[in-house]
Amino acid sequence: MKKRTIYLAVGVATLYFQNLYGQETVKDSVKSSDIEQVVITGNSKPKAKLESSTAISTFTAKEIQKQNPISAAALLQRVPGFAVETSGGEVGNNLFSRGIPSAGAYEFVQVQEDGLPVFEDGALQFANADNFFRVDNTTGRLEALRGGSGSIFATNSPGGLINFISKEGTNNFKGIAKLETSTYGLMRTDFNLGGALIQDKLFFNVGGFYRTDDGLRNTGFKANNGGQFRMNLKYIFDKGYAKIYYKKLDDRNTFFLPIPLNRNGNDITEFAGFDANYGTYSYNSISQLNIPQPGGGYFKRNLQDGIHPKVDAIGAELKYDLGGNFSVLNKIRYTNIDMNYTGIFPAGTPKTAAEFALGKGITGGNYQYSLVENGQSVNPQYVQQLGFWAIDKQMDNFVNDLQFSYKLDKGTLTAGFYKSNWKSNQYWNWSNILTTATDKPQLLNLVDTSLNPNDIGYSKTYNGVTQMSFLLRDTQTQGSLNDLYANLDYNITDNLNINVGARYSRDYYNGYYVNTTSANLNNSGLTTDGVHGFATTTADDNMSVLGNQYNYWKYDIDKLSYTLAANYKINSNNAVYGRFSHGFRSPNEEAYYNYFSNPNPDQPLKPVTTNQIEAGYKYYTGRFAIGVIPFYSTLKNLSFTDVFSDGSSENTFADTRNYGVEIEGSAQLVNNLIDITFNGTIQNPKYTGLGGSSVLEGNVVRRMPRVYFNISPAVNITKSWRTYISYNYYGKRFQDQTNEDTLPAFGEVGAGMSYQLGKVRFAVDGTNIFNVIGITEGDPRSPSVQQSGSTVIMARPIMGAAARASITLDF
């Protein structure tokens, strides 16, 4: 697939069919009526959205099907207040709630499945929460809450809760089967079956998917390959129910990282030799790593394995009526994760051949590059050093949430105890390789022609590797969470409801890291090419070796989170609410490592604390819905924990404040001929409270757009035929906290259509149909470089134009 713009047939048909009015319209619009929806996330009991004093967005299974998101992150773009970076591929993406900055992942929200975390901490190093779950046809509903009561009903979630709720069986046997293909070699099969084994008593649901594709960027191998299986059984008895469930995920995904681009003001253009829409450094020609280790043996890695989690989760849920207005709900889950993570992380911007050679100590033009593949001498204009990062993580999490509820005359009092034990063991082995600065890169060797092949330091590479195993880490982090919480939901009048909640966290964290030393292979007896010893190359200089000293640490949390809110229902269609909440986020995994491995830390290690005020107006009818939610938030002790390309980490702290407004709405117009959904956020997140001498004071928080929104109008041409256009806008941002590195705004257009023929649905969906080069994030590991009047930057653009076609059978 080439760079040129692909005016997909779906886009042309969309524009054409929008002119075909006056035909029979469809009753099932894109957005289910909000006035009828009941929410459970962030509430002590199910309640109508109009009566909930929370900022919450909901998506039914049918709505998710119509949006047909490529990834969970793409679906979450439809939630106001969530700034989502989707350029990493299907997994490994980043979400920022209400302007709360972080190094990435899902650091200040908790991602849940059926009310329990996918994994207790969703922002462990290289273990973003979206690595461990997939959206498929077993998903019955999504509820996404921002701020509010998130800190009362979950840990480390002041930014909100994202709860994917599974389908369950009913008395009516139902099934769905889906087959999907695409312009990038996709073959995907989804299925879901649900029904009753015993009418009114025992229900089942089972489903999953399997998929393989070549990747939205050209990798030269199967970029994504794997699937998921989920099942549950639910037994209903007179005083409650019992449910058990199981999930198996075994999926391999390529993680796309920054590529070189040219920036001139607000104009982004391609770097010579690199396709901005479909190119990537993660390519088959550099996919194998095989290097000797100082302690013996070889370290082998295959880039084609990408992010490869193997997840097993088993859980149960019991609800029982104890009598006397008391009831008990207990949720329990055990999750085991074995993940291999392999990715290409650029180490700075491309350099000219002469510049890179000079950096390796070769002067006077006495350098020669050659292809590792065949030894042919080449003279590349630009070369690129790339980090070949390999991480292994073994993780497990045992969690139990025990909750008692007492039904009052006009409300509900809930109290519970939350217990979670989790552990993350990780091993890092990082090397740097040298390639051409092009997509479809080729491995390069570099030698100093002023020396003889037998001389010390003649070669600067070993089979294209410039630094062999330059960073090793062997660490463990454990968490033991012991949280008590209580929540009162009370109706003072028929229209006025108050909510008061608190959560006391007594949490314990501990772990270790292993010290490292340096070594080389000069006296190993090994050769670089069957003839010359390792003294002739610098690639093995300062190899990292694990030592025998284990350094142990521990850290305790003793914090109280609380919230107070009121919701006033003006009438059956209108409501207003207000809420104050105070919450916190424990230090993340990298913050612990940075602090305890630093013999002289410059600042104490503290949790991040947040205060949030929000007010909202909601208006819901059968055909029109809107929510307008102004908010204000402050954060203290925010730590930055980016890991740089040389293996070092920053250790910067800051305070922030943000105010803004979230808007979400939908409308069905012209007798359901047209329906529109919209969500948007306007905000002003800045660093504050740092004193006049701080270079950050008053700067805009990095990576945070001040404006972003999504609008999707659709036309229901006939009762069976529907077409839509979507427009996603992401405003200007700053890559760095000094506000010197600008990321321009961009807008992405998608389009699609579907046709319902009885129980069969045909659909085509296109993304980025005008092939826009839109940057979601820069590269926190690489500064920009001024070059010939423009700036060469490393950044992650959105994917190029693509289309998917699917056939779905409901039965």
GROMACS .gro file of N, CA and C in nm, residues 214 217-223 252 254 256 279-289 301-305 344 373 386 388 433 435 438-443:
model
  117
  214ASP      N    1  -0.158  -0.835   0.856
  214ASP     CA    2  -0.023  -0.789   0.821
  214ASP      C    3   0.015  -0.659   0.888
  217ARG      N    4   0.071  -0.082   0.942
  217ARG     CA    5   0.199  -0.042   0.886
  217ARG      C    6   0.271  -0.166   0.834
  218ASN      N    7   0.351  -0.148   0.732
  218ASN     CA    8   0.410  -0.260   0.661
  218ASN      C    9   0.529  -0.316   0.739
  219THR      N   10   0.510  -0.432   0.801
  219THR     CA   11   0.615  -0.494   0.882
  219THR      C   12   0.689  -0.605   0.808
  220GLY      N   13   0.630  -0.658   0.701
  220GLY     CA   14   0.692  -0.770   0.631
  220GLY      C   15   0.667  -0.904   0.698
  221PHE      N   16   0.587  -0.904   0.804
  221PHE     CA   17   0.548  -1.029   0.872
  221PHE      C   18   0.407  -1.011   0.927
  222LYS      N   19   0.351  -1.116   0.984
  222LYS     CA   20   0.219  -1.106   1.045
  222LYS      C   21   0.231  -1.021   1.171
  223ALA      N   22   0.176  -0.901   1.163
  223ALA     CA   23   0.192  -0.806   1.272
  223ALA      C   24   0.107  -0.843   1.393
  252ARG      N   25  -0.064  -1.182   1.992
  252ARG     CA   26   0.065  -1.121   1.961
  252ARG      C   27   0.041  -0.999   1.874
  254THR      N   28   0.218  -0.626   1.710
  254THR     CA   29   0.332  -0.537   1.686
  254THR      C   30   0.302  -0.401   1.747
  256PHE      N   31   0.391  -0.016   1.741
  256PHE     CA   32   0.450   0.082   1.651
  256PHE      C   33   0.500   0.203   1.730
  279GLY      N   34   0.490   0.335   0.683
  279GLY     CA   35   0.624   0.290   0.712
  279GLY      C   36   0.647   0.269   0.860
  280THR      N   37   0.744   0.185   0.893
  280THR     CA   38   0.782   0.160   1.031
  280THR      C   39   0.923   0.102   1.035
  281TYR      N   40   0.992   0.128   1.145
  281TYR     CA   41   1.122   0.063   1.165
  281TYR      C   42   1.105  -0.084   1.204
  282SER      N   43   0.988  -0.120   1.252
  282SER     CA   44   0.964  -0.259   1.295
  282SER      C   45   0.941  -0.346   1.172
  283TYR      N   46   1.048  -0.395   1.115
  283TYR     CA   47   1.039  -0.464   0.987
  283TYR      C   48   1.114  -0.598   0.992
  284ASN      N   49   1.071  -0.686   0.904
  284ASN     CA   50   1.121  -0.823   0.901
  284ASN      C   51   1.272  -0.831   0.887
  285SER      N   52   1.333  -0.740   0.813
  285SER     CA   53   1.476  -0.748   0.784
  285SER      C   54   1.564  -0.727   0.907
  286ILE      N   55   1.508  -0.670   1.014
  286ILE     CA   56   1.586  -0.650   1.137
  286ILE      C   57   1.523  -0.722   1.255
  287SER      N   58   1.443  -0.824   1.227
  287SER     CA   59   1.359  -0.882   1.332
  287SER      C   60   1.431  -0.980   1.424
  288GLN      N   61   1.551  -1.026   1.385
  288GLN     CA   62   1.619  -1.128   1.466
  288GLN      C   63   1.737  -1.069   1.542
  289LEU      N   64   1.745  -1.102   1.669
  289LEU     CA   65   1.859  -1.063   1.752
  289LEU      C   66   1.918  -1.189   1.814
  301ARG      N   67   1.615  -1.308   2.040
  301ARG     CA   68   1.484  -1.243   2.043
  301ARG      C   69   1.434  -1.226   1.901
  302ASN      N   70   1.302  -1.233   1.886
  302ASN     CA   71   1.238  -1.219   1.756
  302ASN      C   72   1.137  -1.105   1.764
  303LEU      N   73   1.160  -1.001   1.686
  303LEU     CA   74   1.071  -0.885   1.685
  303LEU      C   75   0.929  -0.924   1.644
  304GLN      N   76   0.915  -1.031   1.570
  304GLN     CA   77   0.783  -1.074   1.526
  304GLN      C   78   0.694  -1.117   1.642
  305ASP      N   79   0.753  -1.146   1.757
  305ASP     CA   80   0.673  -1.180   1.875
  305ASP      C   81   0.602  -1.058   1.932
  344ILE      N   82   1.093  -0.203   1.884
  344ILE     CA   83   1.200  -0.119   1.831
  344ILE      C   84   1.177   0.024   1.878
  373GLU      N   85   2.348  -0.819   0.566
  373GLU     CA   86   2.290  -0.930   0.491
  373GLU      C   87   2.389  -0.995   0.395
  386LEU      N   88   1.875   0.220   1.657
  386LEU     CA   89   1.748   0.175   1.710
  386LEU      C   90   1.768   0.090   1.834
  388PHE      N   91   1.670  -0.212   2.046
  388PHE     CA   92   1.602  -0.341   2.036
  388PHE      C   93   1.573  -0.383   2.180
  433ILE      N   94   2.088  -0.129   1.772
  433ILE     CA   95   2.129  -0.177   1.640
  433ILE      C   96   2.140  -0.057   1.546
  435THR      N   97   2.083   0.081   1.147
  435THR     CA   98   2.012   0.052   1.023
  435THR      C   99   2.011   0.174   0.932
  438THR      N  100   1.531   0.439   0.684
  438THR     CA  101   1.422   0.424   0.588
  438THR      C  102   1.321   0.326   0.644
  439ASP      N  103   1.197   0.332   0.593
  439ASP     CA  104   1.112   0.218   0.624
  439ASP      C  105   1.167   0.099   0.546
  440LYS      N  106   1.132  -0.021   0.588
  440LYS     CA  107   1.198  -0.143   0.542
  440LYS      C  108   1.348  -0.129   0.562
  441PRO      N  109   1.393  -0.101   0.685
  441PRO     CA  110   1.535  -0.073   0.710
  441PRO      C  111   1.623  -0.196   0.688
  442GLN      N  112   1.751  -0.170   0.662
  442GLN     CA  113   1.850  -0.275   0.645
  442GLN      C  114   1.958  -0.259   0.752
  443LEU      N  115   1.999  -0.371   0.811
  443LEU     CA  116   2.104  -0.369   0.912
  443LEU      C  117   2.237  -0.330   0.850
   0.00000   0.00000   0.00000
